[in-house]
């Protein structure tokens, strides 16, 4: 991405903290704090809001988590470079970047509908209908297909990273764990993965020994991700992801490619259908064991959705269904892939940001807020049981919006 880095310096708008009106804090994580801001230097009259991700330079330079300062800097740079390349309605556009003595960050479009996780939790039975799953799944397929076409493997697909835009369509965010691989890799489609022909499944020993320091979690899963970690076979050897969504080949550490995103899609679809992820265990190690050795429990009548989930959750990446097989699957037979992004009434249309007295809310100091947020995050990481950390990831950190009573009436396929 060297050419893109030069383009980023020349063409992306430089933001100045003095021109950013901070409305509220939207959320925080291990790597940054996200604020709702209005860029007064852009077009204050337009009353347009942005999501500003802010990262502490002290956090980038910190030691003790097994990750180097150079690796962290590369991830921040890669994420900004990736955002500057996107030209897709389901992916964020880079509004601008900024850097101060203590902070670095960037701004993207604000999504008032919160994330898919919070939307599912607000449903009566904590799950979606097949028609709603079909719509969101189709948009995720298109977003991942576009990323793979750019040579970017996402590696952290989960409901908390799937936001809902003002128009009701999805947007993938947070490319901290993404990396770049040779573009040719996702174009190779395994026809066996989409057929009904018998295939040999790879079996894993019940006494599989997890690698030392193999734990990854929603909080400390950054690993050593960067844009140059592909080996000669066009695969990445980084150990990254969120534990309940991570693919078997990442756990095994034998190299992975774009197929890990299709595995994660299968986990997300399972969660939308059943209200829980398929392999969650009593501990991190148990979860990894289940991912490697257990088949997903697809209870209920045989349907095309359950069949698609089964093909996505194929443990052998060489046999896992690929993009062509996915788009041609029976579950999507009524989907017009060329027009789905033009649908005017998606399942859920957010009412817009709940903002009061924007002009009077000028008391947030970014530097002190980010420092306090990360101190609180580290305290929670020390004091909270491991399983609770996984369970509560990003819960309740986005601005709360009212539900749409028309939501469950959606059916277009």
Tab-separated table of C-alpha atoms in Angstrom:
chain	number	residue	atom	x	y	z
A	1	UNK	CA	0.000	0.000	0.000
A	2	UNK	CA	2.980	2.345	-0.409
A	3	UNK	CA	1.339	4.265	-3.262
A	4	UNK	CA	-1.846	4.556	-1.227
A	5	UNK	CA	0.091	6.011	1.698
A	6	UNK	CA	1.389	8.804	-0.511
A	7	UNK	CA	-2.128	9.414	-1.779
A	8	UNK	CA	-3.400	9.483	1.818
A	9	UNK	CA	-0.962	12.253	2.706
A	10	UNK	CA	-1.892	14.307	-0.348
A	11	UNK	CA	-5.655	13.912	-0.603
A	12	UNK	CA	-7.169	13.121	2.796
A	13	UNK	CA	-8.345	16.081	4.819
A	14	UNK	CA	-6.358	16.953	7.924
A	15	UNK	CA	-8.609	17.504	10.920
A	16	UNK	CA	-7.882	19.950	13.719
A	17	UNK	CA	-9.171	19.314	17.221
A	18	UNK	CA	-10.041	22.993	17.599
A	19	UNK	CA	-12.593	22.595	14.779
A	20	UNK	CA	-14.201	19.407	16.100
A	21	UNK	CA	-17.282	19.809	18.253
A	22	UNK	CA	-17.537	16.728	20.457
A	23	UNK	CA	-21.161	15.741	21.057
A	24	UNK	CA	-20.721	12.566	23.079
A	25	UNK	CA	-18.681	9.410	23.534
A	26	UNK	CA	-20.133	6.521	21.539
A	27	UNK	CA	-17.994	3.638	22.719
A	28	UNK	CA	-14.597	2.414	23.773
A	29	UNK	CA	-12.513	-0.669	23.254
A	30	UNK	CA	-9.005	-1.946	23.734
A	31	UNK	CA	-7.648	0.099	20.851
A	32	UNK	CA	-9.567	3.349	20.853
A	33	UNK	CA	-12.459	5.533	21.896
A	34	UNK	CA	-15.154	6.573	19.415
A	35	UNK	CA	-16.823	9.978	19.682
A	36	UNK	CA	-19.762	11.555	17.915
A	37	UNK	CA	-18.490	14.853	16.517
A	38	UNK	CA	-19.428	17.654	14.187
A	39	UNK	CA	-16.629	19.011	12.031
A	40	UNK	CA	-17.098	22.781	12.182
A	41	UNK	CA	-14.344	23.289	9.645
A	42	UNK	CA	-16.147	21.146	7.072
A	43	UNK	CA	-19.668	22.497	6.778
A	44	UNK	CA	-21.252	23.489	10.062
A	45	UNK	CA	-24.418	24.590	8.304
A	46	UNK	CA	-24.961	21.044	6.983
A	47	UNK	CA	-25.349	19.771	10.554
A	48	UNK	CA	-23.526	16.573	9.542
A	49	UNK	CA	-22.103	14.305	12.205
A	50	UNK	CA	-19.162	11.916	12.095
A	51	UNK	CA	-17.745	9.091	14.170
A	52	UNK	CA	-14.251	9.975	15.357
A	53	UNK	CA	-11.997	7.100	16.429
A	54	UNK	CA	-9.251	8.319	18.770
A	55	UNK	CA	-6.196	6.292	19.802
A	56	UNK	CA	-3.729	7.272	22.496
A	57	UNK	CA	-0.107	7.458	21.409
A	58	UNK	CA	0.803	6.282	24.899
A	59	UNK	CA	-1.199	3.119	24.264
A	60	UNK	CA	0.613	2.592	20.951
A	61	UNK	CA	3.967	2.945	22.723
A	62	UNK	CA	2.984	0.791	25.731
A	63	UNK	CA	4.821	-2.448	26.494
A	64	UNK	CA	3.786	-5.699	28.090
A	65	UNK	CA	1.087	-7.173	25.843
A	66	UNK	CA	3.441	-9.084	23.538
A	67	UNK	CA	2.930	-6.612	20.701
A	68	UNK	CA	5.502	-4.103	19.483
A	69	UNK	CA	5.057	-0.365	19.056
A	70	UNK	CA	5.970	-0.716	15.390
A	71	UNK	CA	3.254	-3.327	14.886
A	72	UNK	CA	0.636	-1.099	16.517
A	73	UNK	CA	1.674	1.856	14.372
A	74	UNK	CA	1.403	-0.304	11.258
A	75	UNK	CA	-2.139	-1.324	12.200
A	76	UNK	CA	-3.238	2.267	12.701
A	77	UNK	CA	-1.679	3.256	9.379
A	78	UNK	CA	-3.139	0.240	7.576
A	79	UNK	CA	-6.644	0.990	8.851
A	80	UNK	CA	-6.462	4.580	7.616
A	81	UNK	CA	-5.046	3.503	4.253
A	82	UNK	CA	-7.763	0.885	3.828
A	83	UNK	CA	-10.504	3.401	4.605
A	84	UNK	CA	-9.052	5.821	2.059
A	85	UNK	CA	-9.433	3.158	-0.673
A	86	UNK	CA	-13.057	2.213	-0.036
A	87	UNK	CA	-15.671	3.241	-2.583
A	88	UNK	CA	-18.617	1.096	-1.540
A	89	UNK	CA	-21.977	1.945	0.080
A	90	UNK	CA	-21.538	-0.752	2.758
A	91	UNK	CA	-18.100	0.423	3.842
A	92	UNK	CA	-17.037	3.652	5.555
A	93	UNK	CA	-15.420	6.559	3.777
A	94	UNK	CA	-12.518	8.365	5.373
A	95	UNK	CA	-13.653	11.898	6.209
A	96	UNK	CA	-10.306	12.987	7.601
A	97	UNK	CA	-7.366	12.157	9.855
A	98	UNK	CA	-5.750	14.014	12.710
A	99	UNK	CA	-2.739	13.816	14.959
A	100	UNK	CA	-1.864	15.749	18.090
A	101	UNK	CA	0.930	15.455	20.609
A	102	UNK	CA	-0.908	12.707	22.497
A	103	UNK	CA	-3.559	11.375	20.098
A	104	UNK	CA	-4.031	10.018	16.611
A	105	UNK	CA	-7.317	9.260	14.898
A	106	UNK	CA	-9.680	9.476	11.975
A	107	UNK	CA	-13.307	10.282	11.194
A	108	UNK	CA	-15.864	8.267	9.217
A	109	UNK	CA	-19.603	8.567	8.657
A	110	UNK	CA	-21.827	8.168	11.703
A	111	UNK	CA	-24.293	5.238	11.817
A	112	UNK	CA	-27.296	6.162	14.035
A	113	UNK	CA	-28.735	2.618	14.037
A	114	UNK	CA	-26.095	1.216	16.388
A	115	UNK	CA	-24.806	-2.302	15.671
A	116	UNK	CA	-26.400	-5.597	14.665
A	117	UNK	CA	-25.741	-7.101	18.088
A	118	UNK	CA	-27.779	-4.456	19.902
A	119	UNK	CA	-30.537	-4.689	17.289
A	120	UNK	CA	-30.826	-8.456	17.749
A	121	UNK	CA	-30.923	-8.104	21.531
A	122	UNK	CA	-33.865	-5.706	21.205
A	123	UNK	CA	-35.987	-8.281	19.416
A	124	UNK	CA	-38.591	-10.122	21.473
A	125	UNK	CA	-36.915	-13.532	21.068
A	126	UNK	CA	-33.375	-12.148	20.610
A	127	UNK	CA	-33.202	-13.473	17.051
A	128	UNK	CA	-34.212	-12.564	13.475
A	129	UNK	CA	-36.559	-14.117	10.944
A	130	UNK	CA	-35.154	-15.874	7.872
A	131	UNK	CA	-36.171	-12.971	5.601
A	132	UNK	CA	-34.331	-10.421	7.718
A	133	UNK	CA	-31.290	-12.690	7.966
A	134	UNK	CA	-31.341	-13.029	4.188
A	135	UNK	CA	-31.214	-9.273	3.678
A	136	UNK	CA	-28.365	-8.668	6.114
A	137	UNK	CA	-26.485	-11.769	4.969
A	138	UNK	CA	-26.664	-10.663	1.334
A	139	UNK	CA	-25.235	-7.256	2.216
A	140	UNK	CA	-22.427	-8.854	4.216
A	141	UNK	CA	-21.587	-11.097	1.257
A	142	UNK	CA	-21.342	-8.047	-1.009
A	143	UNK	CA	-19.188	-6.141	1.464
A	144	UNK	CA	-16.789	-9.049	1.971
A	145	UNK	CA	-16.644	-9.742	-1.768
A	146	UNK	CA	-15.594	-6.133	-2.348
A	147	UNK	CA	-12.942	-6.257	0.370
A	148	UNK	CA	-11.535	-9.513	-0.983
A	149	UNK	CA	-11.419	-7.972	-4.439
A	150	UNK	CA	-9.142	-5.283	-2.978
A	151	UNK	CA	-6.977	-7.970	-1.413
A	152	UNK	CA	-8.178	-7.202	2.113
A	153	UNK	CA	-9.155	-10.004	4.469
A	154	UNK	CA	-11.345	-8.561	7.236
A	155	UNK	CA	-10.691	-11.079	10.060
A	156	UNK	CA	-13.035	-9.637	12.670
A	157	UNK	CA	-16.573	-10.109	11.385
A	158	UNK	CA	-18.974	-10.038	14.339
A	159	UNK	CA	-22.282	-8.281	15.044
A	160	UNK	CA	-20.584	-5.522	17.069
A	161	UNK	CA	-18.639	-4.484	13.961
A	162	UNK	CA	-21.721	-4.417	11.729
A	163	UNK	CA	-23.335	-1.005	12.008
A	164	UNK	CA	-26.693	0.197	10.659
A	165	UNK	CA	-26.625	3.354	8.592
A	166	UNK	CA	-29.240	6.072	8.514
A	167	UNK	CA	-30.831	4.471	5.424
A	168	UNK	CA	-31.070	1.060	7.126
A	169	UNK	CA	-28.295	-0.571	5.107
A	170	UNK	CA	-25.264	-2.076	6.832
A	171	UNK	CA	-21.752	-0.749	7.235
A	172	UNK	CA	-18.694	-2.748	8.286
A	173	UNK	CA	-16.400	-0.849	10.638
A	174	UNK	CA	-13.179	-1.410	12.571
A	175	UNK	CA	-10.403	-2.673	10.308
A	176	UNK	CA	-7.819	-2.898	13.067
A	177	UNK	CA	-7.322	-6.640	12.503
A	178	UNK	CA	-7.541	-6.589	8.697
A	179	UNK	CA	-4.573	-7.362	6.490
A	180	UNK	CA	-3.660	-7.482	2.827
A	181	UNK	CA	-3.199	-10.700	0.839
A	182	UNK	CA	-2.712	-11.405	-2.863
A	183	UNK	CA	-5.928	-10.579	-4.731
A	184	UNK	CA	-5.897	-13.809	-6.735
A	185	UNK	CA	-6.600	-15.938	-3.652
A	186	UNK	CA	-10.366	-15.249	-3.283
A	187	UNK	CA	-10.964	-15.812	-6.987
A	188	UNK	CA	-10.225	-19.539	-6.646
A	189	UNK	CA	-13.597	-21.192	-6.056
A	190	UNK	CA	-13.755	-24.752	-4.764
A	191	UNK	CA	-16.694	-26.335	-6.585
A	192	UNK	CA	-16.769	-29.207	-4.108
A	193	UNK	CA	-17.678	-26.788	-1.345
A	194	UNK	CA	-20.973	-25.901	-2.993
A	195	UNK	CA	-21.933	-29.377	-4.157
A	196	UNK	CA	-23.639	-32.234	-2.379
A	197	UNK	CA	-20.862	-34.704	-3.166
A	198	UNK	CA	-19.418	-36.607	-0.193
A	199	UNK	CA	-16.200	-35.211	1.187
A	200	UNK	CA	-13.739	-36.275	3.795
A	201	UNK	CA	-13.802	-34.142	6.902
A	202	UNK	CA	-10.646	-33.323	8.743
A	203	UNK	CA	-10.750	-34.720	12.257
A	204	UNK	CA	-9.016	-33.171	15.248
A	205	UNK	CA	-7.820	-35.040	18.309
A	206	UNK	CA	-9.756	-34.444	21.503
A	207	UNK	CA	-6.335	-34.000	23.095
A	208	UNK	CA	-5.277	-31.229	20.729
A	209	UNK	CA	-2.624	-29.155	22.508
A	210	UNK	CA	-3.235	-25.437	22.203
A	211	UNK	CA	-0.202	-23.390	21.328
A	212	UNK	CA	1.424	-21.434	24.090
A	213	UNK	CA	0.020	-17.891	24.317
A	214	UNK	CA	-2.667	-18.846	21.813
A	215	UNK	CA	-5.449	-17.019	23.631
A	216	UNK	CA	-7.313	-14.293	21.792
A	217	UNK	CA	-10.265	-12.353	23.049
A	218	UNK	CA	-12.419	-9.340	22.213
A	219	UNK	CA	-10.057	-7.267	24.343
A	220	UNK	CA	-6.549	-8.396	23.451
A	221	UNK	CA	-6.960	-9.943	20.015
A	222	UNK	CA	-4.763	-7.646	17.979
A	223	UNK	CA	-1.963	-10.176	17.605
A	224	UNK	CA	0.659	-9.040	15.120
A	225	UNK	CA	-1.579	-7.945	12.292
A	226	UNK	CA	-0.119	-5.767	9.581
A	227	UNK	CA	-0.374	-5.312	5.868
A	228	UNK	CA	2.747	-7.311	5.040
A	229	UNK	CA	2.242	-10.591	6.914
A	230	UNK	CA	1.479	-12.809	3.917
A	231	UNK	CA	3.737	-15.794	3.344
A	232	UNK	CA	4.832	-17.153	-0.009
A	233	UNK	CA	1.641	-19.172	-0.326
A	234	UNK	CA	-0.446	-15.995	-0.074
A	235	UNK	CA	-1.597	-16.721	3.470
A	236	UNK	CA	-1.300	-14.874	6.754
A	237	UNK	CA	0.178	-16.443	9.873
A	238	UNK	CA	-1.093	-13.830	12.324
A	239	UNK	CA	-3.095	-15.102	15.285
A	240	UNK	CA	-5.980	-12.638	15.402
A	241	UNK	CA	-9.730	-12.444	15.823
A	242	UNK	CA	-12.488	-12.553	18.418
A	243	UNK	CA	-12.552	-15.956	20.051
A	244	UNK	CA	-16.149	-17.078	19.354
A	245	UNK	CA	-15.889	-16.059	15.665
A	246	UNK	CA	-12.345	-17.163	14.854
A	247	UNK	CA	-11.827	-19.828	12.176
A	248	UNK	CA	-10.169	-23.205	12.887
A	249	UNK	CA	-7.196	-22.477	10.636
A	250	UNK	CA	-6.307	-19.399	12.685
A	251	UNK	CA	-6.264	-21.472	15.878
A	252	UNK	CA	-4.107	-24.139	14.227
A	253	UNK	CA	-1.644	-21.484	13.067
A	254	UNK	CA	-0.911	-23.081	9.697
A	255	UNK	CA	-1.724	-19.982	7.683
A	256	UNK	CA	-5.075	-18.565	6.600
A	257	UNK	CA	-6.585	-16.586	3.761
A	258	UNK	CA	-9.913	-15.012	2.768
A	259	UNK	CA	-11.837	-18.148	3.754
A	260	UNK	CA	-11.700	-17.068	7.413
A	261	UNK	CA	-14.236	-14.340	6.643
A	262	UNK	CA	-16.732	-16.878	5.282
A	263	UNK	CA	-16.356	-18.940	8.468
A	264	UNK	CA	-17.092	-15.844	10.557
A	265	UNK	CA	-20.112	-15.122	8.367
A	266	UNK	CA	-21.399	-18.587	9.238
A	267	UNK	CA	-21.033	-17.826	12.956
A	268	UNK	CA	-22.858	-14.502	12.534
A	269	UNK	CA	-25.734	-16.135	10.612
A	270	UNK	CA	-25.989	-18.859	13.264
A	271	UNK	CA	-26.173	-16.191	15.968
A	272	UNK	CA	-28.885	-14.287	14.096
A	273	UNK	CA	-30.898	-17.501	13.723
A	274	UNK	CA	-30.464	-19.011	17.211
A	275	UNK	CA	-29.556	-16.028	19.396
A	276	UNK	CA	-26.181	-17.496	20.438
A	277	UNK	CA	-22.874	-18.386	18.822
A	278	UNK	CA	-22.363	-22.089	17.927
A	279	UNK	CA	-19.092	-22.959	19.682
A	280	UNK	CA	-18.988	-20.976	22.891
A	281	UNK	CA	-17.506	-23.022	25.722
A	282	UNK	CA	-16.950	-22.617	29.435
A	283	UNK	CA	-13.527	-21.071	28.837
A	284	UNK	CA	-11.416	-19.728	26.013
A	285	UNK	CA	-9.623	-23.052	25.615
A	286	UNK	CA	-12.939	-24.913	25.595
A	287	UNK	CA	-14.282	-22.560	22.934
A	288	UNK	CA	-11.229	-23.229	20.764
A	289	UNK	CA	-11.627	-26.969	21.264
A	290	UNK	CA	-15.266	-26.798	20.188
A	291	UNK	CA	-14.358	-24.783	17.098
A	292	UNK	CA	-11.812	-27.434	16.126
A	293	UNK	CA	-13.661	-30.612	17.065
A	294	UNK	CA	-17.425	-30.024	17.324
A	295	UNK	CA	-20.009	-29.656	14.586
A	296	UNK	CA	-22.579	-26.828	14.901
A	297	UNK	CA	-25.936	-27.893	16.334
A	298	UNK	CA	-28.348	-26.852	13.594
A	299	UNK	CA	-31.530	-27.785	15.419
A	300	UNK	CA	-34.899	-27.439	13.719
A	301	UNK	CA	-36.240	-28.397	10.320
A	302	UNK	CA	-33.879	-28.672	7.397
A	303	UNK	CA	-33.862	-25.341	5.558
A	304	UNK	CA	-31.661	-23.647	2.980
A	305	UNK	CA	-30.396	-21.252	5.679
A	306	UNK	CA	-29.239	-24.088	7.911
A	307	UNK	CA	-27.602	-25.746	4.909
A	308	UNK	CA	-25.731	-22.534	4.083
A	309	UNK	CA	-24.567	-22.165	7.682
A	310	UNK	CA	-23.314	-25.754	7.653
A	311	UNK	CA	-21.303	-25.113	4.463
A	312	UNK	CA	-19.862	-21.884	5.887
A	313	UNK	CA	-18.871	-23.644	9.115
A	314	UNK	CA	-16.878	-26.282	7.268
A	315	UNK	CA	-13.680	-26.720	9.298
A	316	UNK	CA	-11.450	-27.425	6.307
A	317	UNK	CA	-11.014	-24.075	4.490
A	318	UNK	CA	-10.330	-25.907	1.231
A	319	UNK	CA	-13.807	-27.454	1.408
A	320	UNK	CA	-15.585	-24.367	2.772
A	321	UNK	CA	-18.068	-22.716	0.459
A	322	UNK	CA	-16.720	-19.659	-1.389
A	323	UNK	CA	-18.291	-16.492	-2.713
A	324	UNK	CA	-19.668	-17.961	-5.944
A	325	UNK	CA	-21.170	-20.916	-4.121
A	326	UNK	CA	-22.646	-18.597	-1.514
A	327	UNK	CA	-24.269	-16.247	-4.028
A	328	UNK	CA	-25.646	-19.213	-5.963
A	329	UNK	CA	-26.963	-21.010	-2.887
A	330	UNK	CA	-30.688	-21.780	-2.594
A	331	UNK	CA	-30.979	-19.451	0.405
A	332	UNK	CA	-30.319	-16.516	-1.931
A	333	UNK	CA	-32.227	-17.756	-4.972
A	334	UNK	CA	-34.729	-14.869	-4.769
A	335	UNK	CA	-32.045	-12.224	-4.299
A	336	UNK	CA	-31.203	-9.879	-7.161
A	337	UNK	CA	-27.571	-9.159	-6.344
A	338	UNK	CA	-27.487	-6.162	-8.685
A	339	UNK	CA	-30.306	-4.288	-6.966
A	340	UNK	CA	-30.227	-5.247	-3.291
A	341	UNK	CA	-28.276	-2.114	-2.359
A	342	UNK	CA	-31.033	-0.025	-3.917
A	343	UNK	CA	-33.770	-1.328	-1.609
A	344	UNK	CA	-35.533	1.695	-0.137
A	345	UNK	CA	-37.027	0.025	2.948
A	346	UNK	CA	-34.548	-2.259	4.722
A	347	UNK	CA	-35.773	-4.191	7.786
A	348	UNK	CA	-34.954	-1.424	10.251
A	349	UNK	CA	-34.700	2.336	9.671
A	350	UNK	CA	-33.157	4.209	12.621
A	351	UNK	CA	-34.894	7.349	13.783
A	352	UNK	CA	-31.667	9.313	13.773
A	353	UNK	CA	-29.282	10.386	16.538
A	354	UNK	CA	-30.806	11.372	19.858
A	355	UNK	CA	-28.944	14.637	20.264
A	356	UNK	CA	-29.925	17.341	22.693
A	357	UNK	CA	-28.275	20.713	23.184
A	358	UNK	CA	-25.426	20.026	20.776
A	359	UNK	CA	-24.161	23.598	20.994
A	360	UNK	CA	-23.988	23.407	24.756
A	361	UNK	CA	-22.029	20.167	24.896
A	362	UNK	CA	-18.472	21.442	24.646
A	363	UNK	CA	-17.065	20.135	27.899
A	364	UNK	CA	-15.419	16.893	26.687
A	365	UNK	CA	-11.645	17.051	26.624
A	366	UNK	CA	-10.519	14.328	24.222
A	367	UNK	CA	-7.099	13.731	25.730
A	368	UNK	CA	-8.265	13.340	29.325
A	369	UNK	CA	-11.342	11.334	28.291
A	370	UNK	CA	-9.260	8.833	26.258
A	371	UNK	CA	-6.759	8.479	29.101
A	372	UNK	CA	-9.524	7.812	31.647
A	373	UNK	CA	-11.336	5.401	29.307
A	374	UNK	CA	-8.272	3.254	28.802
A	375	UNK	CA	-7.490	3.263	32.508
A	376	UNK	CA	-11.049	2.054	33.173
A	377	UNK	CA	-10.720	-0.530	30.391
A	378	UNK	CA	-7.496	-1.914	31.872
A	379	UNK	CA	-9.057	-2.076	35.338
A	380	UNK	CA	-12.009	-4.041	33.972
A	381	UNK	CA	-9.677	-6.330	32.068
A	382	UNK	CA	-7.838	-7.110	35.308
A	383	UNK	CA	-10.882	-7.560	37.528
A	384	UNK	CA	-13.486	-9.124	35.202
A	385	UNK	CA	-13.695	-12.930	34.722
A	386	UNK	CA	-12.642	-14.060	31.255
A	387	UNK	CA	-16.026	-15.375	30.182
A	388	UNK	CA	-17.804	-12.188	31.269
A	389	UNK	CA	-15.449	-10.133	29.135
A	390	UNK	CA	-16.413	-12.162	26.107
A	391	UNK	CA	-20.093	-11.968	26.960
A	392	UNK	CA	-20.198	-8.220	27.506
A	393	UNK	CA	-18.092	-7.058	24.579
A	394	UNK	CA	-19.289	-3.647	23.371
A	395	UNK	CA	-22.611	-4.162	25.136
A	396	UNK	CA	-24.443	-0.892	25.549
A	397	UNK	CA	-21.673	1.405	24.368
A	398	UNK	CA	-23.481	2.975	21.398
A	399	UNK	CA	-26.098	5.686	21.593
A	400	UNK	CA	-29.451	4.085	22.326
A	401	UNK	CA	-32.134	4.516	19.673
A	402	UNK	CA	-35.823	3.734	19.804
A	403	UNK	CA	-36.966	0.519	18.136
A	404	UNK	CA	-39.000	0.618	14.950
A	405	UNK	CA	-42.419	-1.028	15.364
A	406	UNK	CA	-42.452	-1.927	11.681
A	407	UNK	CA	-39.219	-3.898	11.966
A	408	UNK	CA	-40.633	-7.427	12.196
A	409	UNK	CA	-43.041	-6.854	9.290
A	410	UNK	CA	-40.153	-6.837	6.819
A	411	UNK	CA	-40.400	-9.431	4.038
A	412	UNK	CA	-39.258	-8.786	0.489
A	413	UNK	CA	-37.919	-12.161	-0.664
